[in-house]
mmCIF file of C-alpha atoms in Angstrom:
data_model
loop_
_atom_site.group_PDB
_atom_site.id
_atom_site.type_symbol
_atom_site.label_atom_id
_atom_site.label_comp_id
_atom_site.label_asym_id
_atom_site.label_seq_id
_atom_site.Cartn_x
_atom_site.Cartn_y
_atom_site.Cartn_z
ATOM 1 C CA MET A 879 48.955 23.365 -8.795
ATOM 2 C CA VAL A 880 48.242 20.185 -10.718
ATOM 3 C CA GLY A 881 48.212 19.801 -14.494
ATOM 4 C CA VAL A 882 45.529 17.579 -15.962
ATOM 5 C CA THR A 883 45.654 16.526 -19.594
ATOM 6 C CA ILE A 884 42.619 15.046 -21.306
ATOM 7 C CA CYS A 885 42.842 13.901 -24.925
ATOM 8 C CA GLN A 886 40.141 12.486 -27.149
ATOM 9 C CA ASN A 887 39.902 11.064 -30.668
ATOM 10 C CA LEU A 888 42.909 8.720 -30.626
ATOM 11 C CA CYS A 889 44.840 11.139 -28.439
ATOM 12 C CA TYR A 890 45.238 13.698 -31.231
ATOM 13 C CA HIS A 891 43.172 16.455 -29.649
ATOM 14 C CA CYS A 892 44.351 17.347 -26.185
ATOM 15 C CA GLU A 893 43.529 19.963 -23.617
ATOM 16 C CA THR A 894 45.629 20.711 -20.564
ATOM 17 C CA VAL A 895 44.075 22.373 -17.551
ATOM 18 C CA SER A 896 45.982 23.572 -14.485
ATOM 19 C CA LEU A 897 44.044 23.064 -11.299
ATOM 20 C CA ALA A 898 44.933 24.403 -7.867
ATOM 21 C CA VAL A 899 43.241 21.464 -6.171
ATOM 22 C CA GLN A 900 44.071 18.340 -4.237
ATOM 23 C CA PRO A 901 44.580 14.994 -6.065
ATOM 24 C CA GLN A 902 41.133 13.814 -4.929
ATOM 25 C CA GLU A 903 39.505 16.702 -6.801
ATOM 26 C CA VAL A 904 41.657 16.041 -9.852
ATOM 27 C CA LYS A 905 40.424 12.472 -9.933
ATOM 28 C CA ARG A 906 36.817 13.630 -9.728
ATOM 29 C CA VAL A 907 37.242 16.117 -12.583
ATOM 30 C CA VAL A 908 39.077 13.650 -14.814
ATOM 31 C CA SER A 909 36.625 10.894 -13.933
ATOM 32 C CA GLN A 910 33.694 13.013 -15.073
ATOM 33 C CA ALA A 911 35.478 14.076 -18.239
ATOM 34 C CA ILE A 912 36.497 10.564 -19.249
ATOM 35 C CA THR A 913 33.114 9.103 -18.398
ATOM 36 C CA SER A 914 31.409 11.576 -20.740
ATOM 37 C CA ALA A 915 34.013 11.213 -23.493
ATOM 38 C CA ARG A 916 32.863 9.563 -26.707
ATOM 39 C CA GLY A 917 36.294 8.389 -27.760
ATOM 40 C CA PRO A 918 39.620 7.242 -26.316
ATOM 41 C CA ALA A 919 41.122 9.311 -23.555
ATOM 42 C CA LEU A 920 44.566 10.175 -22.317
ATOM 43 C CA HIS A 921 44.729 11.161 -18.708
ATOM 44 C CA SER A 922 47.665 12.156 -16.555
ATOM 45 C CA TYR A 923 48.243 12.638 -12.862
ATOM 46 C CA GLY A 924 51.647 14.137 -12.175
ATOM 47 C CA ALA A 925 54.248 11.996 -13.951
ATOM 48 C CA HIS A 926 51.851 9.159 -14.798
ATOM 49 C CA HIS A 927 50.434 8.979 -18.296
ATOM 50 C CA SER A 928 48.347 6.370 -20.035
ATOM 51 C CA CYS A 929 46.818 6.433 -23.488
ATOM 52 C CA ALA A 930 43.677 4.347 -23.805
ATOM 53 C CA THR A 931 42.396 2.768 -26.984
ATOM 54 C CA PRO A 932 38.824 1.476 -26.797
ATOM 55 C CA GLY A 933 38.206 -2.157 -27.570
ATOM 56 C CA LEU A 934 36.300 -5.172 -26.463
ATOM 57 C CA GLY A 935 36.580 -5.945 -22.808
ATOM 58 C CA ARG A 936 35.247 -9.119 -21.302
ATOM 59 C CA THR A 937 32.299 -10.029 -19.174
ATOM 60 C CA LYS A 938 31.898 -12.950 -16.837
ATOM 61 C CA GLY A 939 28.884 -14.961 -17.846
ATOM 62 C CA PRO A 940 26.262 -13.817 -20.364
ATOM 63 C CA GLY A 941 26.381 -10.146 -21.101
ATOM 64 C CA PRO A 942 27.283 -7.494 -23.664
ATOM 65 C CA ALA A 943 30.719 -6.622 -24.950
ATOM 66 C CA THR A 944 32.388 -3.922 -22.907
ATOM 67 C CA ARG A 945 34.419 -0.828 -23.743
ATOM 68 C CA SER A 946 37.544 -0.194 -21.732
ATOM 69 C CA TYR A 947 39.563 2.978 -21.120
ATOM 70 C CA GLY A 948 42.880 3.249 -19.274
ATOM 71 C CA GLY A 949 44.531 0.445 -17.362
ATOM 72 C CA SER A 950 47.733 0.290 -19.427
ATOM 73 C CA ARG A 951 49.728 0.915 -16.252
ATOM 74 C CA GLY A 952 48.729 0.458 -12.659
ATOM 75 C CA VAL A 953 45.176 -0.425 -11.684
ATOM 76 C CA ARG A 954 43.378 -2.838 -14.003
ATOM 77 C CA ILE A 955 39.781 -4.000 -14.117
ATOM 78 C CA GLN A 956 40.000 -7.758 -14.657
ATOM 79 C CA GLY A 957 36.354 -8.271 -15.507
ATOM 80 C CA VAL A 958 32.830 -6.921 -15.179
ATOM 81 C CA GLU A 959 29.444 -8.614 -15.076
ATOM 82 C CA VAL A 960 26.492 -6.655 -16.443
ATOM 83 C CA PRO A 961 23.533 -8.631 -17.816
ATOM 84 C CA GLY A 962 22.732 -7.513 -21.336
ATOM 85 C CA GLU A 963 18.958 -7.801 -20.958
ATOM 86 C CA VAL A 964 16.673 -8.317 -17.956
ATOM 87 C CA LYS A 965 12.942 -8.260 -17.278
ATOM 88 C CA ALA A 966 11.326 -5.325 -15.531
ATOM 89 C CA GLY A 967 10.794 -5.919 -11.828
ATOM 90 C CA GLU A 968 13.894 -8.079 -11.387
ATOM 91 C CA ASP A 969 16.896 -7.297 -9.207
ATOM 92 C CA VAL A 970 20.074 -6.742 -11.233
ATOM 93 C CA SER A 971 23.537 -7.700 -10.024
ATOM 94 C CA LEU A 972 26.525 -5.647 -11.231
ATOM 95 C CA LYS A 973 30.020 -6.958 -10.498
ATOM 96 C CA CYS A 974 33.485 -5.516 -11.071
ATOM 97 C CA TRP A 975 36.793 -7.267 -10.310
ATOM 98 C CA VAL A 976 39.907 -5.126 -9.885
ATOM 99 C CA ASP A 977 43.644 -5.789 -9.721
ATOM 100 C CA PRO A 978 45.198 -2.672 -8.104
ATOM 101 C CA TRP A 979 48.814 -3.817 -8.662
ATOM 102 C CA PRO A 980 51.416 -2.485 -7.990
ATOM 103 C CA GLY A 981 49.827 -0.413 -5.212
ATOM 104 C CA PRO A 982 46.611 -0.179 -3.207
ATOM 105 C CA LEU A 983 43.245 0.818 -4.605
ATOM 106 C CA TYR A 984 41.915 4.284 -3.790
ATOM 107 C CA SER A 985 38.296 3.919 -4.875
ATOM 108 C CA LEU A 986 35.861 1.933 -6.978
ATOM 109 C CA SER A 987 32.732 3.505 -8.448
ATOM 110 C CA TRP A 988 29.705 2.624 -10.553
ATOM 111 C CA TRP A 989 28.131 5.120 -12.969
ATOM 112 C CA LYS A 990 24.955 5.095 -15.088
ATOM 113 C CA ASP A 991 24.972 7.213 -18.236
ATOM 114 C CA GLY A 992 27.639 9.498 -16.748
ATOM 115 C CA SER A 993 26.014 9.842 -13.298
ATOM 116 C CA GLN A 994 27.763 8.277 -10.326
ATOM 117 C CA PHE A 995 25.471 6.214 -8.095
ATOM 118 C CA TYR A 996 27.945 4.152 -6.025
ATOM 119 C CA ARG A 997 31.425 4.792 -4.665
ATOM 120 C CA ALA A 998 33.541 2.703 -2.303
ATOM 121 C CA ALA A 999 36.582 4.487 -0.868
ATOM 122 C CA VAL A 1000 39.165 2.010 0.395
ATOM 123 C CA THR A 1001 40.353 2.956 3.872
ATOM 124 C CA ALA A 1002 42.360 -0.087 4.921
ATOM 125 C CA SER A 1003 44.788 -2.582 3.367
ATOM 126 C CA PRO A 1004 45.111 -3.136 -0.398
ATOM 127 C CA ILE A 1005 42.422 -5.355 -1.881
ATOM 128 C CA SER A 1006 42.681 -8.338 -4.152
ATOM 129 C CA ARG A 1007 40.211 -9.913 -6.530
ATOM 130 C CA ASP A 1008 39.803 -13.000 -4.356
ATOM 131 C CA LYS A 1009 39.573 -11.223 -1.014
ATOM 132 C CA PRO A 1010 37.702 -7.920 -1.185
ATOM 133 C CA PRO A 1011 37.502 -5.856 2.009
ATOM 134 C CA SER A 1012 34.371 -5.511 4.092
ATOM 135 C CA SER A 1013 35.133 -3.219 7.021
ATOM 136 C CA GLY A 1014 38.066 -1.796 5.059
ATOM 137 C CA SER A 1015 35.956 0.337 2.735
ATOM 138 C CA LEU A 1016 33.417 3.121 3.030
ATOM 139 C CA ALA A 1017 30.573 2.840 0.519
ATOM 140 C CA THR A 1018 28.389 5.773 -0.502
ATOM 141 C CA VAL A 1019 25.218 5.634 -2.604
ATOM 142 C CA PHE A 1020 24.154 8.669 -4.654
ATOM 143 C CA PRO A 1021 20.586 9.195 -5.917
ATOM 144 C CA VAL A 1022 20.177 8.682 -9.657
ATOM 145 C CA PRO A 1023 16.737 8.688 -11.316
ATOM 146 C CA GLY A 1024 15.533 5.295 -12.442
ATOM 147 C CA ILE A 1025 17.570 3.061 -10.134
ATOM 148 C CA SER A 1026 17.613 2.043 -6.482
ATOM 149 C CA VAL A 1027 20.682 0.404 -4.952
ATOM 150 C CA LYS A 1028 19.859 -2.533 -2.711
ATOM 151 C CA ALA A 1029 21.966 -3.209 0.380
ATOM 152 C CA GLY A 1030 23.794 -6.502 0.686
ATOM 153 C CA GLY A 1031 26.178 -6.651 -2.263
ATOM 154 C CA ARG A 1032 29.107 -9.006 -1.668
ATOM 155 C CA GLY A 1033 32.514 -7.480 -2.181
ATOM 156 C CA LEU A 1034 33.776 -4.046 -3.064
ATOM 157 C CA GLY A 1035 32.571 -3.951 -6.670
ATOM 158 C CA HIS A 1036 29.288 -5.840 -6.244
ATOM 159 C CA VAL A 1037 26.164 -3.685 -6.496
ATOM 160 C CA VAL A 1038 22.540 -4.848 -6.658
ATOM 161 C CA LEU A 1039 19.865 -2.713 -8.327
ATOM 162 C CA GLU A 1040 16.436 -3.341 -6.832
ATOM 163 C CA GLU A 1041 13.369 -4.147 -8.974
ATOM 164 C CA VAL A 1042 14.525 -2.281 -12.059
ATOM 165 C CA GLY A 1043 12.172 -0.551 -14.489
ATOM 166 C CA VAL A 1044 12.722 0.553 -18.076
ATOM 167 C CA ALA A 1045 14.347 3.749 -16.789
ATOM 168 C CA ALA A 1046 17.230 1.603 -15.514
ATOM 169 C CA SER A 1047 18.302 0.843 -19.088
ATOM 170 C CA GLY A 1048 21.555 2.519 -20.060
ATOM 171 C CA VAL A 1049 25.339 2.371 -20.045
ATOM 172 C CA TYR A 1050 26.880 1.196 -16.777
ATOM 173 C CA THR A 1051 30.526 1.963 -16.051
ATOM 174 C CA CYS A 1052 32.853 0.555 -13.424
ATOM 175 C CA GLU A 1053 35.654 2.989 -12.532
ATOM 176 C CA ALA A 1054 38.733 1.950 -10.551
ATOM 177 C CA VAL A 1055 41.299 4.475 -9.276
ATOM 178 C CA ALA A 1056 44.648 3.498 -7.761
ATOM 179 C CA ASP A 1057 46.002 5.211 -4.669
ATOM 180 C CA PHE A 1058 48.959 7.592 -4.422
ATOM 181 C CA PRO A 1059 51.371 8.068 -6.136
ATOM 182 C CA SER A 1060 50.063 6.937 -9.541
ATOM 183 C CA PHE A 1061 46.308 7.636 -9.267
ATOM 184 C CA SER A 1062 46.029 5.520 -12.417
ATOM 185 C CA GLN A 1063 42.509 4.850 -13.572
ATOM 186 C CA GLN A 1064 40.524 2.431 -15.697
ATOM 187 C CA LEU A 1065 36.884 2.450 -16.775
ATOM 188 C CA VAL A 1066 34.925 -0.432 -18.296
ATOM 189 C CA SER A 1067 31.402 0.105 -19.645
ATOM 190 C CA ALA A 1068 28.581 -2.205 -20.719
ATOM 191 C CA ASN A 1069 24.954 -1.783 -21.759
ATOM 192 C CA LEU A 1070 21.913 -2.903 -19.775
ATOM 193 C CA THR A 1071 18.446 -3.135 -21.332
ATOM 194 C CA VAL A 1072 15.281 -3.602 -19.261
ATOM 195 C CA VAL A 1073 12.288 -5.040 -21.135
ATOM 196 C CA GLY A 1074 8.657 -4.946 -20.041
ATOM 197 C CA LYS A 1075 7.063 -2.573 -17.570
ATOM 198 C CA THR A 1076 6.638 -2.483 -13.809
ATOM 199 C CA ARG A 1077 3.656 -1.036 -11.939
ATOM 200 C CA GLU A 1078 5.700 2.114 -11.392
ATOM 201 C CA ASP A 1079 6.335 2.444 -15.135
ATOM 202 C CA LEU A 1080 2.598 2.153 -15.819
ATOM 203 C CA SER A 1081 1.576 4.715 -13.191
#
């Protein structure tokens, strides 16, 4: 039995749910809850607690301001790269750099408007920002309307969206989850806007 606490609105309104599930399922449930939350979130796994206050994150290169949740202890997203505005028909590169200190990384995921479309589960040695694994991770792509993930991204958190249309506009979130025992988590979100129309949009 695992207790999961999720708090919103500056951590004043909390709800605790007891789940007879494995830690992997707990992470999935909390991940979905935090991703859909409109305000700050407090999440706990066992004895680990972190209260997140939203604020400006940072992007590498031109891009929108980001909103960050979690990361006060354990895993920390060091930076994300999401272009603020692109033209329809272009490929879009999304990048996320993670520092899993003090332990290994469990998984790294990308979400669009609350729907997960990419997840890399780390199966080998701990990663670092400068040396992401290749054969040490298992990547899975999930179908999400409006986007198509192109093969060939470099590094664990690098995802390429192929020939985006206006339906690809939305909020993109990078989620990093540390491995046992902390299962600490951080999410960083940024907006992407696609301007113009592709042939598919016009059909």
